[in-house]
CSV table of C-alpha atoms in Angstrom, one decimal:
chain,number,residue,atom,x,y,z
B,100,MET,CA,0.0,0.0,0.0
B,101,LEU,CA,2.8,2.4,0.9
B,102,SER,CA,4.5,1.9,-2.5
B,103,GLU,CA,1.3,2.6,-4.3
B,104,ILE,CA,0.8,5.8,-2.3
B,105,ARG,CA,4.3,6.9,-3.1
B,106,SER,CA,3.7,6.2,-6.8
B,107,LYS,CA,0.5,8.3,-6.8
B,108,ILE,CA,2.3,11.2,-5.1
B,109,SER,CA,5.2,11.0,-7.6
B,110,SER,CA,2.9,11.2,-10.5
B,111,ALA,CA,0.5,13.7,-8.9
B,112,PRO,CA,-1.1,16.2,-11.3
B,113,ASN,CA,-0.7,19.9,-11.0
B,114,LEU,CA,-3.4,21.5,-8.8
B,115,ASP,CA,-4.9,24.9,-9.1
B,116,PHE,CA,-5.0,27.1,-5.9
B,117,GLY,CA,-8.3,28.7,-7.0
B,118,ASP,CA,-10.0,25.4,-7.7
B,119,ILE,CA,-9.0,23.9,-4.4
B,120,PHE,CA,-10.2,27.0,-2.5
B,121,SER,CA,-13.5,27.1,-4.4
B,122,GLU,CA,-14.1,23.4,-3.8
B,123,SER,CA,-13.3,23.9,-0.2
B,124,ILE,CA,-16.0,26.5,0.2
B,125,ASN,CA,-18.5,24.3,-1.6
B,126,LEU,CA,-17.7,21.4,0.6
B,127,PHE,CA,-17.9,23.6,3.7
B,128,LYS,CA,-21.5,24.5,2.8
B,129,LYS,CA,-22.3,20.8,3.3
B,130,SER,CA,-20.0,20.1,6.3
B,131,TRP,CA,-20.2,23.3,8.5
B,132,LEU,CA,-22.6,21.6,11.0
B,133,TYR,CA,-20.2,18.7,11.6
B,134,GLY,CA,-17.3,21.1,12.0
B,135,PHE,CA,-19.3,22.9,14.6
B,136,VAL,CA,-20.2,19.7,16.4
B,137,LEU,CA,-16.5,18.8,16.4
B,138,GLN,CA,-15.6,22.0,18.2
B,139,LEU,CA,-18.3,21.4,20.8
B,140,PHE,CA,-17.0,17.8,21.4
B,141,VAL,CA,-13.5,19.2,21.8
B,142,LEU,CA,-14.8,21.8,24.3
B,143,VAL,CA,-16.6,19.1,26.3
B,144,LEU,CA,-13.4,16.9,26.3
B,145,SER,CA,-11.4,19.9,27.5
B,146,SER,CA,-13.8,21.2,30.2
B,147,PRO,CA,-12.6,18.7,32.9
B,148,LEU,CA,-9.0,19.8,32.3
B,149,ILE,CA,-10.0,23.5,32.5
B,150,ILE,CA,-11.8,22.8,35.8
B,151,VAL,CA,-8.9,20.9,37.3
B,152,ILE,CA,-6.5,23.7,36.4
B,153,TYR,CA,-8.5,26.8,37.3
B,154,VAL,CA,-10.6,25.7,40.3
B,155,PRO,CA,-7.6,25.1,42.7
B,156,MET,CA,-6.1,28.4,41.4
B,157,VAL,CA,-9.3,30.4,42.1
B,158,MET,CA,-9.7,28.7,45.5
B,159,ALA,CA,-6.1,29.6,46.4
B,160,ILE,CA,-6.6,33.3,45.4
B,161,VAL,CA,-9.9,33.5,47.3
B,162,ALA,CA,-8.2,32.0,50.4
B,163,GLN,CA,-5.5,34.6,50.2
B,164,SER,CA,-7.9,37.5,49.7
B,165,LYS,CA,-9.9,36.6,52.8
B,166,ASN,CA,-7.1,38.2,54.9
B,167,GLY,CA,-7.9,41.6,53.4
B,168,GLU,CA,-4.4,42.0,52.1
B,169,PRO,CA,-3.7,42.8,48.4
B,170,ILE,CA,-2.9,39.8,46.3
B,171,ASP,CA,0.8,39.2,45.9
B,172,PRO,CA,1.7,39.5,42.2
B,173,ASN,CA,4.2,36.7,42.6
B,174,TYR,CA,1.6,34.5,44.3
B,175,MET,CA,0.6,32.5,41.2
B,176,SER,CA,4.2,31.6,40.4
B,177,THR,CA,4.6,30.4,44.0
B,178,PHE,CA,1.3,28.5,43.7
B,179,PHE,CA,2.4,26.6,40.7
B,180,THR,CA,5.8,25.9,42.2
B,181,GLY,CA,4.2,24.4,45.2
B,182,LEU,CA,2.0,22.0,43.1
B,183,SER,CA,2.6,18.4,44.1
B,184,LEU,CA,4.2,16.0,41.7
B,185,ILE,CA,1.0,13.9,41.6
B,186,TYR,CA,-1.0,16.9,40.5
B,187,THR,CA,1.5,17.7,37.7
B,188,VAL,CA,1.6,14.1,36.5
B,189,PHE,CA,-2.2,14.1,36.4
B,190,LEU,CA,-2.3,17.2,34.3
B,191,ILE,CA,0.2,15.8,31.8
B,192,ILE,CA,-1.7,12.5,31.5
B,193,ALA,CA,-5.0,14.4,31.1
B,194,VAL,CA,-3.6,16.6,28.4
B,195,LEU,CA,-2.3,13.6,26.5
B,196,ILE,CA,-5.6,11.8,26.7
B,197,ILE,CA,-7.6,14.8,25.6
B,198,SER,CA,-5.2,15.4,22.7
B,199,VAL,CA,-5.4,11.8,21.5
B,200,LEU,CA,-9.3,11.9,21.7
B,201,SER,CA,-9.4,15.2,19.9
B,202,LEU,CA,-7.2,13.9,17.1
B,203,LEU,CA,-9.4,10.9,16.7
B,204,LEU,CA,-12.4,13.2,16.3
B,205,ASN,CA,-10.5,15.1,13.7
B,206,ALA,CA,-9.8,11.9,11.8
B,207,GLY,CA,-13.5,11.1,12.0
B,208,LEU,CA,-14.3,14.5,10.5
B,209,PHE,CA,-12.1,13.7,7.5
B,210,LYS,CA,-14.1,10.5,7.0
B,211,ILE,CA,-17.3,12.6,7.1
B,212,LEU,CA,-15.8,15.1,4.6
B,213,LYS,CA,-15.2,12.2,2.2
B,214,ARG,CA,-18.7,10.9,2.6
B,215,LEU,CA,-20.3,14.3,2.1
B,216,ASP,CA,-18.1,14.9,-0.9
B,217,HIS,CA,-19.4,11.7,-2.4
B,218,ASN,CA,-23.0,12.4,-1.4
B,219,GLU,CA,-23.1,9.5,1.0
B,220,ASP,CA,-25.3,9.4,4.1
B,221,VAL,CA,-23.6,10.9,7.2
B,222,LYS,CA,-24.4,10.7,10.9
B,223,ILE,CA,-22.8,12.5,13.9
B,224,ALA,CA,-21.8,9.1,15.2
B,225,ASP,CA,-19.5,8.7,12.2
B,226,MET,CA,-17.2,11.2,14.0
B,227,PHE,CA,-16.4,8.5,16.6
B,228,CYS,CA,-15.6,5.8,14.0
B,229,PHE,CA,-11.9,5.7,15.2
B,230,PHE,CA,-12.7,5.4,18.9
B,231,LYS,CA,-11.4,1.8,19.0
B,232,SER,CA,-8.6,0.2,20.9
B,233,GLU,CA,-6.5,-0.6,17.9
B,234,TYR,CA,-6.5,3.1,16.9
B,235,LEU,CA,-5.9,4.7,20.3
B,236,GLY,CA,-2.3,3.5,20.6
B,237,LYS,CA,-1.5,4.4,17.0
B,238,MET,CA,-2.9,7.9,17.4
B,239,PHE,CA,-0.9,8.3,20.7
B,240,LEU,CA,2.3,7.4,18.9
B,241,LEU,CA,1.4,9.7,16.0
B,242,MET,CA,0.8,12.6,18.4
B,243,LEU,CA,4.3,11.9,19.9
B,244,MET,CA,5.8,12.0,16.5
B,245,TYR,CA,4.1,15.3,15.9
B,246,VAL,CA,5.5,16.7,19.1
B,247,VAL,CA,9.0,15.3,18.4
B,248,ILE,CA,9.1,17.0,15.0
B,249,ALA,CA,7.3,20.3,15.9
B,250,ILE,CA,9.1,21.2,19.2
B,251,PRO,CA,12.7,21.0,17.8
B,252,SER,CA,11.6,22.8,14.6
B,253,ALA,CA,10.2,25.6,16.7
B,254,LEU,CA,13.3,25.9,18.8
B,255,LEU,CA,15.4,26.4,15.7
B,256,CYS,CA,14.0,29.9,15.2
B,257,TYR,CA,10.8,28.6,13.8
B,258,VAL,CA,12.2,28.4,10.2
B,259,PRO,CA,12.1,24.6,10.1
B,260,LEU,CA,8.6,24.6,11.6
B,261,ILE,CA,7.3,26.7,8.7
B,262,TYR,CA,8.4,23.8,6.4
B,263,ALA,CA,7.3,21.1,8.8
B,264,MET,CA,3.8,22.4,9.3
B,265,VAL,CA,2.8,21.3,5.8
B,266,PRO,CA,3.7,17.6,6.2
B,267,LEU,CA,2.4,17.6,9.7
B,268,SER,CA,-1.0,18.8,8.5
B,269,PHE,CA,-1.3,15.6,6.5
B,270,PHE,CA,-0.8,13.2,9.5
B,271,ILE,CA,-4.5,13.0,10.3
B,272,PRO,CA,-5.9,12.6,6.8
B,273,VAL,CA,-3.3,10.0,5.9
B,274,PHE,CA,-4.2,8.1,9.1
B,275,ALA,CA,-8.0,8.5,8.5
B,276,PHE,CA,-7.9,7.0,5.1
B,277,ASN,CA,-5.2,4.5,5.7
B,278,PRO,CA,-5.6,3.4,9.4
B,279,ASP,CA,-3.9,0.1,8.7
B,280,LEU,CA,-0.6,1.7,7.9
B,281,SER,CA,2.1,1.8,10.6
B,282,VAL,CA,2.9,5.1,12.3
B,283,GLY,CA,6.3,5.2,10.5
B,284,ASP,CA,4.5,4.7,7.1
B,285,ILE,CA,2.0,7.4,7.9
B,286,VAL,CA,4.8,9.9,8.7
B,287,LYS,CA,6.6,8.9,5.5
B,288,ALA,CA,3.5,9.3,3.3
B,289,SER,CA,2.7,12.7,5.0
B,290,PHE,CA,6.1,14.1,4.3
B,291,TRP,CA,6.1,12.8,0.7
B,292,LEU,CA,2.7,14.4,0.1
B,293,GLY,CA,3.8,17.6,1.9
B,294,ASN,CA,7.0,17.9,-0.1
B,295,LYS,CA,5.2,17.3,-3.4
B,296,LYS,CA,2.5,20.0,-2.7
B,297,TRP,CA,4.3,22.2,-0.2
B,298,LEU,CA,3.8,25.6,-1.8
B,299,LEU,CA,0.2,25.0,-2.7
B,300,THR,CA,-0.7,23.6,0.8
B,301,PHE,CA,1.2,26.3,2.6
B,302,GLY,CA,-0.6,29.0,0.6
B,303,LEU,CA,-4.0,27.5,1.2
B,304,LEU,CA,-3.3,27.1,4.9
B,305,ILE,CA,-2.2,30.7,5.3
B,306,VAL,CA,-5.1,32.1,3.4
B,307,THR,CA,-7.6,29.9,5.1
B,308,TYR,CA,-6.2,30.7,8.5
B,309,ILE,CA,-6.3,34.5,7.9
B,310,LEU,CA,-9.9,34.2,6.7
B,311,ILE,CA,-10.9,32.2,9.8
B,312,MET,CA,-9.1,34.8,12.1
B,313,ILE,CA,-10.9,37.7,10.4
B,314,LEU,CA,-14.3,36.1,10.6
B,315,ALA,CA,-13.6,35.1,14.2
B,316,MET,CA,-12.7,38.7,15.2
B,317,VAL,CA,-15.8,40.1,13.4
B,318,THR,CA,-18.0,37.7,15.3
B,319,CYS,CA,-16.2,38.3,18.7
B,320,GLY,CA,-14.8,34.8,18.7
B,321,LEU,CA,-18.2,33.0,18.4
B,322,GLY,CA,-17.8,32.4,14.7
B,323,SER,CA,-14.7,30.4,15.3
B,324,LEU,CA,-16.9,27.5,16.5
B,325,PHE,CA,-18.5,27.4,13.1
B,326,ILE,CA,-15.6,28.1,10.8
B,327,SER,CA,-12.5,26.6,12.4
B,328,ALA,CA,-13.0,23.3,10.7
B,329,PHE,CA,-12.8,25.0,7.3
B,330,LEU,CA,-9.0,24.7,7.8
B,331,TYR,CA,-9.3,20.9,7.1
B,332,HIS,CA,-11.0,21.2,3.8
B,333,PRO,CA,-8.1,22.2,1.6
B,334,ILE,CA,-6.0,19.5,3.2
B,335,TYR,CA,-8.7,16.9,2.5
B,336,LEU,CA,-9.1,18.0,-1.2
B,337,ILE,CA,-5.3,17.9,-1.8
B,338,TYR,CA,-5.2,14.4,-0.4
B,339,LYS,CA,-8.2,13.4,-2.5
B,340,LYS,CA,-6.7,14.7,-5.7
B,341,VAL,CA,-3.2,13.3,-5.2
B,342,ILE,CA,-3.7,10.0,-3.5
B,343,GLY,CA,-7.5,9.4,-3.7
B,344,PHE,CA,-9.6,6.7,-2.2
B,345,ASP,CA,-9.0,3.6,-4.3
B,346,ASN,CA,-8.2,1.5,-1.3
B,347,ASP,CA,-10.6,3.2,1.1
B,348,SER,CA,-13.7,1.1,0.5
B,349,ASN,CA,-12.5,-1.9,2.5
B,350,VAL,CA,-11.3,0.3,5.3
B,351,THR,CA,-14.6,2.0,5.4
B,352,SER,CA,-16.6,-1.2,5.6
B,353,HIS,CA,-14.2,-2.5,8.3
B,354,ILE,CA,-14.7,0.6,10.4
B,355,VAL,CA,-18.5,0.5,10.0
B,356,GLU,CA,-18.5,-3.2,11.1
């Protein structure tokens, strides 16, 4: 399968920026509700972590203010320094779990985009199609690969990260449409595709991100719940036009079962 993917990427046709962007808008008209639901699910997943982080902080500030003295500006740094090791480990584990589940939801959204694009029936439950034991470990390793690549790239004056952000953006769609590939093969395929269509993908990501930011500011941030998922549409369409879904029918039936 990996050799076939590489062959398709090597012989990929030229893609037009305007066509991809226009098709992204047309597909978004069908998918905006599912993107909105995705954002709600991510908020629900993140809410326990937000509570765990901020409730002890608020309680500590309230306890200090009961004495009638002004709050020490260095109090919060002292508060975090005094956190127990168990609490810190718990936060790290919670962040990892929420991140993995959020990425699995994103993978489910890519499957939904494919079905909407092909005028197939779609249900909200389809977003959870990768919530299975065999995919949890693989997504966890894929997330670690993302971190291992992104953090050193950012530390090197962000220049390597500008390059790496394009291949990294293909991690989830390559996984979503080829879940049987190993983590190493998913990374390889993502970098092959990212290198082949780097300039086109980078331009689409920048334009799409700016558009999302403008609309979010105009709507005082509320609009971001509805339009944030638009960022995935150009990525999906580039994958579709370069690699396609010839081998996806068996995978789809397997996930549905």
